[in-house]
């Protein structure tokens, strides 16, 4: 596995300027990337990593067989797309909230919206609550989940399953 050098990370900094993959306090954390291969197109604003990709920044972790990072015209990170048999994304939206973990064959993280989309054998865990289905959409800030058994990019029909844990806080 190739560890991305400090020089290459400097090339990636424009991809993250003004935005962060992780919670606000994680924005200052270094971005660590491991992959077998990188194709960087600065003009197109894309970086494509392949081969056991593992990207970390603070509480955020994104893994997959292939991860494409896209930036907008202002040079800010706009989307990260991970694909693989079990692509994975985890992030702690806020230090007081539980870690959010998601799996799917494709994961699209929309940075500005702090929204993740999980496709095909999608699975989402937050605290003790779990959601499974063909397609899951999760808004980190609002804690909203949208789920479907069928969607573009989903093989067949994958029924929605949900497990919600009872509130243990004792609040009325």
XYZ file of N, CA and C in Angstrom:
516
model
N 0.850 -1.169 0.000
C 0.000 0.000 0.000
C 0.900 1.237 0.000
N 0.566 2.241 -0.758
C 1.352 3.471 -0.850
C 0.826 4.475 0.151
N 1.720 5.070 0.940
C 1.328 6.137 1.861
C 1.590 7.436 1.123
N 0.571 8.314 1.023
C 0.687 9.561 0.302
C 1.671 10.470 1.028
N 2.610 11.041 0.290
C 3.643 11.887 0.890
C 3.105 13.263 1.263
N 3.889 13.990 2.060
C 3.507 15.340 2.487
C 3.323 16.250 1.278
N 4.153 16.098 0.247
C 4.022 16.922 -0.959
C 2.676 16.683 -1.629
N 2.264 15.431 -1.731
C 0.984 15.117 -2.348
C -0.171 15.647 -1.511
N -0.044 15.582 -0.188
C -1.084 16.143 0.668
C -1.217 17.643 0.441
N -0.108 18.321 0.176
C -0.173 19.754 -0.137
C -0.989 19.993 -1.400
N -0.883 19.076 -2.361
C -1.691 19.186 -3.577
C -3.171 19.005 -3.273
N -3.473 18.210 -2.241
C -4.864 17.939 -1.887
C -5.505 19.051 -1.074
N -4.720 19.896 -0.428
C -5.283 20.936 0.425
C -6.308 21.807 -0.293
N -6.107 22.193 -1.564
C -7.165 22.959 -2.225
C -8.479 22.207 -2.313
N -8.445 20.871 -2.284
C -9.679 20.091 -2.318
C -10.491 20.264 -1.043
N -9.830 20.635 0.047
C -10.532 20.733 1.313
C -10.699 22.165 1.799
N -10.185 23.136 1.091
C -10.271 24.525 1.540
C -11.719 24.961 1.686
N -12.033 25.536 2.843
C -13.374 26.073 3.069
C -14.404 25.039 3.471
N -14.085 23.760 3.375
C -15.008 22.701 3.761
C -14.221 21.650 4.502
N -14.926 20.786 5.158
C -14.262 19.672 5.823
C -15.147 18.458 5.715
N -14.537 17.293 5.627
C -15.314 16.061 5.609
C -15.905 15.778 6.971
N -15.267 16.244 8.003
C -15.680 15.888 9.349
C -16.274 17.077 10.085
N -16.654 16.841 11.363
C -17.222 17.892 12.190
C -16.286 19.093 12.232
N -16.817 20.256 12.627
C -16.058 21.498 12.634
C -14.710 21.392 13.300
N -14.623 20.753 14.473
C -13.344 20.638 15.175
C -12.366 19.748 14.422
N -12.861 18.899 13.532
C -11.980 18.033 12.746
C -11.383 18.749 11.540
N -11.900 19.928 11.199
C -11.441 20.630 10.005
C -9.952 20.942 10.058
N -9.415 21.137 11.260
C -7.994 21.425 11.394
C -7.141 20.166 11.452
N -7.759 19.023 11.545
C -7.021 17.763 11.616
C -6.387 17.464 10.259
N -5.220 16.836 10.272
C -4.594 16.482 8.992
C -5.426 15.438 8.259
N -5.339 15.447 6.940
C -6.001 14.443 6.105
C -4.960 13.380 5.800
N -5.284 12.142 6.122
C -4.385 11.028 5.864
C -5.037 10.131 4.820
N -4.291 9.827 3.765
C -4.811 9.012 2.676
C -3.854 7.865 2.417
N -4.408 6.666 2.327
C -3.640 5.502 1.893
C -4.378 4.874 0.728
N -3.628 4.508 -0.316
C -4.204 3.875 -1.498
C -3.085 3.216 -2.285
N -3.452 2.386 -3.237
C -2.456 1.771 -4.106
C -2.117 2.663 -5.289
N -3.058 3.549 -5.671
C -2.840 4.389 -6.849
C -3.620 5.683 -6.720
N -3.087 6.755 -7.313
C -3.754 8.053 -7.337
C -3.686 8.618 -8.740
N -4.812 9.141 -9.222
C -4.864 9.917 -10.458
C -5.454 11.267 -10.096
N -4.637 12.314 -10.157
C -5.034 13.660 -9.770
C -5.159 14.517 -11.020
N -6.317 15.142 -11.215
C -6.549 16.062 -12.334
C -6.938 17.399 -11.735
N -5.960 18.268 -11.564
C -6.194 19.549 -10.911
C -7.152 20.429 -11.710
N -7.054 20.399 -13.023
C -7.955 21.218 -13.856
C -9.408 20.781 -13.727
N -9.638 19.483 -13.670
C -11.001 18.966 -13.542
C -11.475 19.019 -12.091
N -10.540 19.195 -11.161
C -10.903 19.248 -9.748
C -11.222 17.896 -9.162
N -10.534 16.841 -9.658
C -10.800 15.500 -9.153
C -9.513 14.805 -8.727
N -9.663 13.956 -7.760
C -8.604 13.039 -7.353
C -9.269 11.678 -7.227
N -8.717 10.667 -7.909
C -9.271 9.319 -7.873
C -8.228 8.391 -7.271
N -8.597 7.782 -6.158
C -7.737 6.832 -5.462
C -8.292 5.438 -5.710
N -7.417 4.465 -5.936
C -7.856 3.083 -6.127
C -6.987 2.144 -5.306
N -7.569 1.009 -4.967
C -6.858 -0.037 -4.256
C -6.815 0.160 -2.757
N -7.737 -0.463 -2.039
C -7.775 -0.426 -0.576
C -7.629 0.998 -0.048
N -8.489 1.888 -0.503
C -8.421 3.305 -0.140
C -8.910 3.503 1.288
N -8.164 4.297 2.046
C -8.521 4.625 3.424
C -8.194 6.104 3.633
N -9.232 6.917 3.811
C -9.067 8.362 4.011
C -9.573 8.691 5.406
N -8.766 9.456 6.153
C -9.139 9.839 7.522
C -8.881 11.320 7.736
N -9.789 11.946 8.474
C -9.608 13.318 8.936
C -10.391 13.450 10.238
N -9.683 13.560 11.346
C -10.351 13.653 12.640
C -11.241 12.447 12.868
N -12.533 12.679 13.130
C -13.466 11.585 13.401
C -14.010 10.939 12.135
N -13.677 11.479 10.963
C -14.191 10.967 9.693
C -13.267 9.907 9.130
N -13.880 8.846 8.603
C -13.133 7.808 7.883
C -13.965 7.379 6.686
N -13.323 7.261 5.516
C -13.980 6.836 4.283
C -13.095 5.785 3.634
N -13.673 4.601 3.348
C -12.902 3.536 2.712
C -13.667 2.979 1.521
N -12.929 2.369 0.611
C -13.525 1.726 -0.546
C -12.444 1.188 -1.460
N -12.874 0.464 -2.483
C -11.928 0.001 -3.498
C -11.495 1.179 -4.372
N -12.402 2.145 -4.523
C -12.150 3.342 -5.328
C -12.839 4.515 -4.644
N -12.130 5.632 -4.498
C -12.721 6.843 -3.940
C -12.366 8.006 -4.852
N -13.399 8.724 -5.290
C -13.206 9.921 -6.101
C -13.599 11.136 -5.278
N -12.711 12.092 -5.230
C -12.967 13.341 -4.523
C -13.109 14.434 -5.570
N -14.188 15.220 -5.460
C -14.462 16.301 -6.413
C -14.500 17.634 -5.686
N -14.010 18.663 -6.346
C -14.102 20.006 -5.771
C -14.884 20.899 -6.728
N -15.439 21.985 -6.174
C -16.229 22.915 -6.982
C -15.310 23.983 -7.586
N -15.908 24.958 -8.292
C -15.144 26.011 -8.967
C -14.348 26.879 -7.996
N -14.799 26.961 -6.752
C -14.095 27.749 -5.734
C -12.960 26.948 -5.078
N -12.766 25.708 -5.497
C -11.708 24.875 -4.951
C -12.081 24.153 -3.675
N -13.359 24.207 -3.308
C -13.818 23.559 -2.075
C -14.261 22.131 -2.369
N -14.007 21.259 -1.421
C -14.455 19.885 -1.550
C -15.970 19.872 -1.652
N -16.492 19.214 -2.690
C -17.942 19.186 -2.866
C -18.530 17.789 -2.676
N -17.831 16.765 -3.181
C -18.357 15.396 -3.055
C -17.211 14.405 -2.923
N -17.502 13.339 -2.222
C -16.613 12.183 -2.167
C -17.463 10.970 -2.501
N -17.010 10.169 -3.459
C -17.759 8.994 -3.907
C -16.884 7.764 -3.703
N -17.339 6.879 -2.834
C -16.609 5.643 -2.553
C -17.383 4.467 -3.130
N -16.680 3.546 -3.773
C -17.308 2.348 -4.314
C -16.481 1.130 -3.915
N -17.164 -0.003 -3.882
C -16.510 -1.263 -3.546
C -17.546 -2.254 -3.074
N -17.116 -3.454 -2.788
C -18.053 -4.463 -2.290
C -18.703 -3.983 -0.991
N -17.932 -3.320 -0.114
C -18.465 -2.735 1.128
C -17.747 -1.427 1.401
N -18.095 -0.389 0.647
C -17.554 0.939 0.933
C -18.066 1.351 2.315
N -17.313 2.212 2.997
C -17.622 2.532 4.391
C -17.369 4.003 4.662
N -18.267 4.615 5.441
C -18.107 5.997 5.878
C -18.511 6.082 7.337
N -17.667 6.719 8.136
C -18.051 6.988 9.518
C -17.707 8.435 9.825
N -18.507 9.019 10.696
C -18.285 10.399 11.108
C -19.050 10.654 12.393
N -18.475 11.454 13.249
C -19.168 11.878 14.460
C -19.662 13.295 14.187
N -20.986 13.477 13.984
C -21.518 14.790 13.611
C -21.192 15.878 14.627
N -21.153 15.495 15.895
C -20.908 16.443 16.982
C -20.292 15.636 18.125
N -19.395 16.238 18.917
C -18.772 15.463 20.001
C -19.764 14.862 21.000
N -20.946 15.446 21.130
C -21.933 14.938 22.082
C -22.843 13.863 21.482
N -22.684 13.561 20.207
C -23.542 12.584 19.530
C -22.762 11.322 19.197
N -23.483 10.201 19.046
C -22.786 8.953 18.706
C -22.234 8.987 17.283
N -21.278 8.127 17.056
C -20.673 7.951 15.746
C -21.729 7.446 14.765
N -21.741 7.983 13.551
C -22.609 7.508 12.481
C -21.744 6.661 11.558
N -22.199 5.432 11.271
C -21.444 4.527 10.404
C -22.352 4.055 9.286
N -21.829 4.057 8.056
C -22.622 3.624 6.915
C -21.831 2.745 5.965
N -22.534 1.786 5.349
C -21.944 0.881 4.381
C -22.828 0.831 3.140
N -22.240 0.491 2.015
C -22.962 0.289 0.776
C -21.982 -0.037 -0.324
N -22.493 -0.425 -1.470
C -21.598 -0.651 -2.607
C -21.149 0.678 -3.196
N -21.971 1.709 -3.007
C -21.594 3.077 -3.386
C -22.023 4.002 -2.258
N -21.137 4.916 -1.900
C -21.441 5.947 -0.913
C -21.090 7.285 -1.526
N -22.044 8.209 -1.491
C -21.783 9.569 -1.951
C -21.965 10.491 -0.759
N -20.900 11.238 -0.452
C -20.959 12.199 0.646
C -20.968 13.596 0.048
N -22.081 14.323 0.267
C -22.245 15.697 -0.209
C -21.793 16.619 0.922
N -20.635 17.220 0.756
C -19.973 17.931 1.850
C -20.777 19.128 2.343
N -21.157 20.041 1.457
C -21.843 21.271 1.876
C -23.159 20.965 2.590
N -23.861 19.932 2.144
C -25.145 19.565 2.737
C -24.978 18.657 3.954
N -23.765 18.169 4.168
C -23.512 17.176 5.222
C -24.553 16.058 5.119
N -24.598 15.484 3.914
C -25.575 14.448 3.579
C -24.845 13.269 2.956
N -25.206 12.064 3.379
C -24.620 10.872 2.778
C -25.708 10.040 2.121
N -25.359 9.470 0.970
C -26.237 8.545 0.263
C -25.532 7.194 0.218
N -26.266 6.147 0.563
C -25.733 4.790 0.594
C -26.560 3.949 -0.375
N -25.903 3.294 -1.326
C -26.586 2.537 -2.374
C -26.221 1.058 -2.305
N -27.206 0.210 -2.516
C -27.058 -1.220 -2.702
C -26.478 -1.889 -1.464
N -27.326 -2.687 -0.804
C -26.982 -3.308 0.476
C -26.552 -2.238 1.471
N -27.330 -1.160 1.494
C -27.025 -0.015 2.352
C -27.337 -0.345 3.800
N -26.494 0.164 4.679
C -26.657 -0.059 6.112
C -26.181 1.193 6.838
N -26.948 1.644 7.825
C -26.621 2.844 8.583
C -26.820 2.561 10.063
N -25.830 2.925 10.879
C -25.907 2.747 12.331
C -25.641 4.088 12.996
N -26.496 4.450 13.937
C -26.251 5.622 14.777
C -26.663 5.237 16.188
N -25.668 5.204 17.077
C -25.949 4.682 18.411
C -26.434 3.253 18.262
N -27.518 2.896 18.907
C -28.086 1.552 18.799
C -29.087 1.400 17.677
N -29.421 2.489 16.979
C -30.404 2.442 15.895
C -29.736 1.977 14.602
N -30.444 1.114 13.864
C -29.909 0.625 12.592
C -30.970 0.707 11.500
N -30.502 0.931 10.278
C -31.355 1.002 9.095
C -30.657 0.209 7.996
N -31.433 -0.612 7.259
C -30.910 -1.392 6.146
C -31.870 -1.255 4.974
N -31.345 -1.305 3.745
C -32.197 -1.271 2.573
C -31.394 -1.109 1.303
N -32.099 -0.915 0.216
C -31.449 -0.712 -1.070
C -30.797 0.647 -1.170
N -31.454 1.665 -0.592
C -30.960 3.042 -0.656
C -31.275 3.744 0.665
N -30.268 4.374 1.233
C -30.457 5.173 2.441
C -29.834 6.541 2.223
N -30.529 7.556 2.683
C -30.021 8.926 2.636
C -30.057 9.448 4.067
N -28.949 10.054 4.518
C -28.883 10.531 5.889
C -28.329 11.943 5.928
N -29.058 12.833 6.623
C -28.630 14.217 6.829
C -28.022 14.297 8.227
N -26.707 14.505 8.300
C -25.993 14.469 9.568
C -26.495 15.513 10.560
N -26.726 16.748 10.128
C -27.116 17.817 11.049
C -28.551 17.686 11.537
N -29.447 17.261 10.662
C -30.867 17.171 11.018
C -31.257 15.801 11.558
N -30.369 14.826 11.415
C -30.634 13.450 11.835
C -31.884 12.896 11.156
N -31.974 13.115 9.858
C -33.100 12.649 9.056
C -32.625 11.492 8.180
N -33.419 10.403 8.153
C -33.131 9.245 7.311
C -34.261 9.075 6.312
N -33.913 8.904 5.043
C -34.856 8.524 3.997
C -34.393 7.173 3.476
N -35.309 6.220 3.343
C -34.936 4.868 2.925
C -35.879 4.372 1.838
N -35.309 3.601 0.896
C -36.103 2.997 -0.182
C -35.597 1.588 -0.442
N -36.507 0.727 -0.877
C -36.101 -0.636 -1.218
C -35.523 -0.702 -2.623
N -35.904 0.252 -3.470
C -35.425 0.284 -4.848
C -34.920 1.685 -5.174
N -33.860 1.754 -5.990
C -33.318 3.030 -6.455
C -32.358 2.738 -7.592
N -32.018 3.759 -8.349
C -31.041 3.610 -9.422
C -29.714 3.161 -8.814
N -29.101 2.156 -9.407
C -27.840 1.639 -8.890
C -28.001 0.546 -7.854
N -29.237 0.121 -7.593
C -29.496 -0.923 -6.607
C -29.915 -2.185 -7.349
N -29.258 -3.306 -7.034
C -29.608 -4.578 -7.662
C -30.867 -5.137 -7.035
N -31.929 -5.255 -7.822
C -33.178 -5.834 -7.334
C -33.858 -4.972 -6.291
N -34.683 -5.621 -5.505
C -35.438 -4.938 -4.453
C -34.891 -5.388 -3.110
N -34.506 -4.444 -2.279
C -33.922 -4.747 -0.981
C -34.779 -4.081 0.091
N -35.604 -4.875 0.735
C -36.574 -4.334 1.694
C -35.908 -3.523 2.793
N -36.658 -2.542 3.286
C -36.189 -1.672 4.353
C -36.380 -2.378 5.693
N -35.355 -2.327 6.513
C -35.444 -2.833 7.886
C -34.917 -1.751 8.812
N -35.549 -1.624 9.957
C -35.159 -0.587 10.905
C -35.271 -1.145 12.316
N -34.286 -0.824 13.150
C -34.322 -1.168 14.562
C -34.024 0.103 15.342
N -34.987 0.544 16.155
C -34.807 1.741 16.976
C -34.761 1.326 18.435
N -33.757 1.795 19.134
C -33.623 1.495 20.552
C -34.483 2.466 21.357
N -35.079 2.015 22.454
C -35.882 2.910 23.290
C -35.005 4.008 23.915
N -35.600 5.154 24.165
C -34.904 6.281 24.790
C -34.591 5.911 26.234
N -33.322 5.941 26.590
C -32.889 5.573 27.933
C -32.554 6.792 28.789
N -32.840 8.003 28.263
C -32.442 9.222 28.973
C -33.337 9.539 30.174
N -34.501 8.945 30.227
C -35.425 9.218 31.319
C -36.210 10.504 31.124
N -36.055 11.159 29.976
C -36.789 12.396 29.695
C -38.247 12.055 29.401
N -39.176 12.922 29.813
C -40.601 12.627 29.564
C -40.943 12.713 28.102
